Amino acid sequence: MNAPLYHPLILPGLTIPGNVLLAPLAGYTDRAFRELCAQGGAVLGYTEMVSCEGILRGNGKTTALMERAPGEGLLGIQVFSGDPEAAGAAGAVLPSFGPDLADLNCGCPVPKVCRSGGGAALLKTPDKIGLLVEALRGGLRAARKAAGLSGETPVTVKIRSGWDAESLTYLEAAGAAVEAGAAMVGFHPRTRSQGYGGRADWGLIGRLKKAVSVPVIASGDLYTPEDVREVMTTTGCDGVMIARGALGRPFLFARIRRALDPGFLPAGGEGDLEGEIPALEAARRHLDLARRYGGDPAAFREMKKHLCYYVKNLPGSRRLRSLLMEARRYEDYYALLAQFGVTAD
């Protein structure tokens, strides 16, 4: 009998009750969006990527990114750095924010991050990934011990396939991370030079799964339940993390969960599963949460990006997106949604 596609992920010190996760997305996976995805069925959400150096400086924006929403479930804080000393020191601070795991970014293609020696730049020097994982784990252990806490906070990594097509170092990168104690590997099988273009090479996921002893979580080009089923059955990966596929579609987690686990019912009810109006209803819920958690001008501006995804496939979406860009108050957002029959609570 084949094992079920939907199943828990067992890590040292942590059991994740399922294997459909919300990936970290800079500029998008704030606590309002994470909570909404958790309502739909994402069993763990990652914060936006935060700098270890920013954590050590006590940067207010960095601190805000790590705050847990009251209504979300398991939380992973994703960090980046090219300096093992900074990673260790930041690891000693992270437990005060209560993450369920800490994730080291080894795949961000943004030039500013790579110039700092972090993100995808680490794929050029896989051994350094091991040093960073070891340092991050050491900081976490020291902080837990000082607080009288037992157990451990797992450290995971997220990698790409390599810097470019001529240097596919994902096996070495994952191997160094696992040898240093990484409990899970998230894998986006594109190179840094690809950015988000072309196609993710899912074949590499199967090779990585055979090469390491820890769970491998697939990412890249996962937009439908059928995509998820295909990547899981063809590669043998242990789970998925949904990134761009969730933008404007937090109910996608419910659809994936239903496809993998027929007995699943999302917290938001059946109405989250189908159709365009539920997408706008999700947009309204997102607005409510964003206003509650970050009603400041920055949070208001961030919602423009999210709302443009929600209305992307609606008739007249180009005009609607233009009106969203012109909005100056939350009431303007609600008024535009009301045109489609979606009203505020």
Short mmCIF file of N, CA, C and O in Angstrom, two decimals, residues 12 31 67 75 88 95 111 113 121 149 170 204 214 221 256 259:
data_model
loop_
_atom_site.label_atom_id
_atom_site.label_comp_id
_atom_site.label_asym_id
_atom_site.label_seq_id
_atom_site.Cartn_x
_atom_site.Cartn_y
_atom_site.Cartn_z
N PRO A 12 13.85 16.92 14.41
CA PRO A 12 14.31 16.91 15.81
C PRO A 12 13.69 18.07 16.58
O PRO A 12 13.85 19.23 16.22
N ARG A 31 2.65 38.87 8.60
CA ARG A 31 1.84 38.05 9.49
C ARG A 31 0.38 38.01 9.07
O ARG A 31 -0.30 36.99 9.31
N GLU A 67 7.39 38.98 14.04
CA GLU A 67 6.29 38.84 14.99
C GLU A 67 5.28 37.82 14.49
O GLU A 67 4.92 37.80 13.33
N LEU A 75 5.44 28.60 13.00
CA LEU A 75 6.15 29.71 12.36
C LEU A 75 7.62 29.38 12.18
O LEU A 75 8.30 28.94 13.13
N GLY A 88 25.50 33.05 14.37
CA GLY A 88 25.45 32.49 15.72
C GLY A 88 24.87 33.45 16.72
O GLY A 88 24.05 33.09 17.57
N PRO A 95 15.19 32.84 19.77
CA PRO A 95 14.19 32.22 20.65
C PRO A 95 13.26 33.20 21.35
O PRO A 95 12.14 32.85 21.71
N PRO A 111 20.64 40.94 -5.97
CA PRO A 111 22.06 41.36 -5.93
C PRO A 111 22.51 41.89 -4.58
O PRO A 111 23.62 41.58 -4.13
N VAL A 113 21.58 41.12 -1.59
CA VAL A 113 21.79 40.02 -0.66
C VAL A 113 23.03 39.23 -1.04
O VAL A 113 23.86 38.88 -0.19
N ALA A 121 24.63 33.54 -3.14
CA ALA A 121 26.09 33.60 -3.20
C ALA A 121 26.71 32.42 -2.46
O ALA A 121 27.81 31.97 -2.79
N LEU A 149 15.21 26.00 28.77
CA LEU A 149 14.32 25.25 27.89
C LEU A 149 14.99 23.96 27.44
O LEU A 149 16.19 23.95 27.13
N TYR A 170 23.91 22.08 -5.86
CA TYR A 170 22.87 21.81 -4.86
C TYR A 170 23.16 20.59 -4.02
O TYR A 170 22.83 20.57 -2.82
N LEU A 204 15.77 17.47 -10.63
CA LEU A 204 16.84 17.63 -9.65
C LEU A 204 16.33 17.34 -8.23
O LEU A 204 17.11 16.94 -7.36
N VAL A 214 17.44 13.74 5.21
CA VAL A 214 16.43 14.56 5.87
C VAL A 214 15.31 14.86 4.88
O VAL A 214 15.48 14.69 3.67
N ASP A 221 7.25 26.63 -9.36
CA ASP A 221 6.23 26.31 -10.35
C ASP A 221 5.11 25.43 -9.79
O ASP A 221 4.61 24.53 -10.47
N ILE A 256 -5.13 22.28 -2.32
CA ILE A 256 -4.07 21.26 -2.30
C ILE A 256 -4.34 20.23 -1.21
O ILE A 256 -4.24 19.02 -1.44
N ALA A 259 -6.98 17.88 -2.25
CA ALA A 259 -6.52 16.93 -3.27
C ALA A 259 -5.68 15.81 -2.66
O ALA A 259 -5.74 14.66 -3.11
#
